[in-house]
CSV table of C-alpha atoms in Angstrom, one decimal:
chain,number,residue,atom,x,y,z
H,200,UNK,CA,160.4,72.5,85.8
H,201,UNK,CA,156.6,73.1,85.7
H,202,UNK,CA,155.0,73.2,89.3
H,203,UNK,CA,151.5,71.9,89.9
H,204,UNK,CA,149.9,72.8,93.1
H,205,UNK,CA,147.9,70.3,94.8
H,206,UNK,CA,144.4,71.1,96.2
H,207,UNK,CA,144.8,68.2,98.9
H,208,UNK,CA,148.3,68.7,99.8
H,209,UNK,CA,148.0,72.2,99.7
H,210,UNK,CA,151.4,72.9,97.7
H,211,UNK,CA,153.3,73.4,94.6
H,212,UNK,CA,155.4,70.0,93.6
H,213,UNK,CA,157.4,69.2,90.5
H,214,UNK,CA,155.3,67.8,87.5
H,215,UNK,CA,157.0,64.6,87.6
H,216,UNK,CA,155.1,64.1,90.9
H,217,UNK,CA,151.3,63.6,88.5
H,218,UNK,CA,149.7,62.6,85.6
H,219,UNK,CA,147.5,63.6,83.3
H,220,UNK,CA,144.1,61.5,83.9
H,221,UNK,CA,142.3,63.5,80.3
H,222,UNK,CA,139.0,65.8,80.5
H,223,UNK,CA,137.9,66.8,83.8
H,224,UNK,CA,133.5,66.9,84.4
H,225,UNK,CA,132.7,64.2,81.5
H,226,UNK,CA,129.3,63.2,82.7
H,227,UNK,CA,128.6,59.5,82.9
H,228,UNK,CA,125.7,57.8,81.2
H,229,UNK,CA,122.9,56.8,84.0
H,230,UNK,CA,122.0,53.7,82.5
H,231,UNK,CA,125.4,53.0,80.5
H,232,UNK,CA,124.7,49.7,79.3
H,233,UNK,CA,121.6,50.4,77.5
H,234,UNK,CA,123.4,53.2,75.4
H,235,UNK,CA,124.0,52.5,72.1
H,236,UNK,CA,127.6,51.8,70.4
H,237,UNK,CA,127.8,55.7,68.9
H,238,UNK,CA,126.6,56.9,72.1
H,239,UNK,CA,129.3,54.8,74.4
H,240,UNK,CA,132.2,55.7,71.5
H,241,UNK,CA,131.3,59.2,72.3
H,242,UNK,CA,131.4,58.7,76.1
H,243,UNK,CA,134.6,56.5,76.4
H,244,UNK,CA,137.0,57.9,73.3
H,245,UNK,CA,136.3,61.2,71.4
H,246,UNK,CA,137.5,64.2,73.4
H,247,UNK,CA,137.6,67.5,71.9
H,248,UNK,CA,141.7,68.7,71.4
H,249,UNK,CA,140.9,72.7,71.6
H,250,UNK,CA,143.8,75.5,71.3
H,251,UNK,CA,143.7,77.3,75.0
H,252,UNK,CA,141.6,77.0,77.6
H,253,UNK,CA,140.7,73.3,78.8
H,254,UNK,CA,139.9,71.8,82.2
H,255,UNK,CA,141.7,68.1,83.4
H,256,UNK,CA,141.9,65.4,85.8
H,257,UNK,CA,145.0,65.1,87.4
H,258,UNK,CA,146.6,62.6,89.9
H,259,UNK,CA,148.7,63.4,92.7
H,260,UNK,CA,150.7,59.9,91.9
H,261,UNK,CA,154.3,60.4,94.0
H,262,UNK,CA,152.1,62.2,96.2
H,263,UNK,CA,148.7,61.8,98.2
H,264,UNK,CA,147.9,60.1,94.9
H,265,UNK,CA,144.2,61.9,94.8
H,266,UNK,CA,142.6,63.1,91.7
H,267,UNK,CA,142.2,66.7,91.2
H,268,UNK,CA,140.8,69.3,88.3
H,269,UNK,CA,142.8,72.0,87.0
H,270,UNK,CA,142.3,74.5,84.4
H,271,UNK,CA,145.1,75.1,82.2
H,272,UNK,CA,146.0,76.4,78.7
H,273,UNK,CA,147.6,74.1,76.3
H,274,UNK,CA,149.4,76.6,74.7
H,275,UNK,CA,151.3,77.9,77.2
H,276,UNK,CA,151.2,75.0,79.6
H,277,UNK,CA,150.0,77.7,82.1
H,278,UNK,CA,147.6,76.1,85.3
H,279,UNK,CA,145.1,78.6,85.8
H,280,UNK,CA,144.0,76.9,89.0
H,281,UNK,CA,143.6,73.7,90.7
H,282,UNK,CA,140.4,72.4,92.4
H,283,UNK,CA,139.6,69.5,94.1
H,284,UNK,CA,137.3,66.7,92.3
H,285,UNK,CA,134.0,66.6,93.0
H,286,UNK,CA,134.0,70.5,93.2
H,287,UNK,CA,131.8,72.2,90.5
H,288,UNK,CA,133.9,73.8,87.2
H,289,UNK,CA,135.1,77.2,88.3
H,290,UNK,CA,134.2,80.4,86.6
H,291,UNK,CA,137.1,81.6,85.3
H,292,UNK,CA,135.8,85.2,84.8
H,293,UNK,CA,135.9,85.6,88.8
H,294,UNK,CA,140.3,85.6,88.9
H,295,UNK,CA,142.2,88.3,88.9
H,296,UNK,CA,142.9,89.8,85.4
H,297,UNK,CA,146.2,88.9,84.8
H,298,UNK,CA,145.1,85.4,86.3
H,299,UNK,CA,143.2,85.1,83.5
H,300,UNK,CA,145.8,86.2,80.7
H,301,UNK,CA,147.6,83.4,79.7
H,302,UNK,CA,150.1,85.9,77.7
H,303,UNK,CA,150.2,89.5,78.0
H,304,UNK,CA,150.0,91.4,74.4
H,305,UNK,CA,149.7,94.4,73.4
H,306,UNK,CA,146.7,95.2,71.1
H,307,UNK,CA,148.8,96.0,67.8
H,308,UNK,CA,150.0,91.7,68.9
H,309,UNK,CA,146.7,90.7,69.1
H,310,UNK,CA,145.4,92.4,65.8
H,311,UNK,CA,148.3,90.9,63.6
H,312,UNK,CA,147.8,87.4,65.6
H,313,UNK,CA,144.6,88.3,63.9
H,314,UNK,CA,145.5,88.7,60.3
H,315,UNK,CA,147.9,86.2,60.3
H,316,UNK,CA,145.0,83.4,61.3
H,317,UNK,CA,143.0,84.8,58.9
H,318,UNK,CA,145.0,84.7,55.7
H,319,UNK,CA,145.9,80.9,56.7
H,320,UNK,CA,142.3,80.0,56.6
């Protein structure tokens, strides 16, 4: 079971209490009525789907009901940290090295992975 830390309740709870609410830190256009259909489509519908670290909005629906943001790795599903909605995107380089690395690999394993990815292209 995945445990997620709610920054408002200040405790870890089961993933069953939470719902993902999409990307965090999406800036709403100032005058949404004045933008083109293409710009609206870009803002409202289109999102990147990166492999690795992403910033997301989550809601603690079976707890406090509040929205918060999280830095999560899409490969390992590991949450690096959670923080209250409205707070700026954190600089993850300030985290301790072990918390900033989702999977510990030795240098040989990293080189083999890079070689496999390079030959697959």
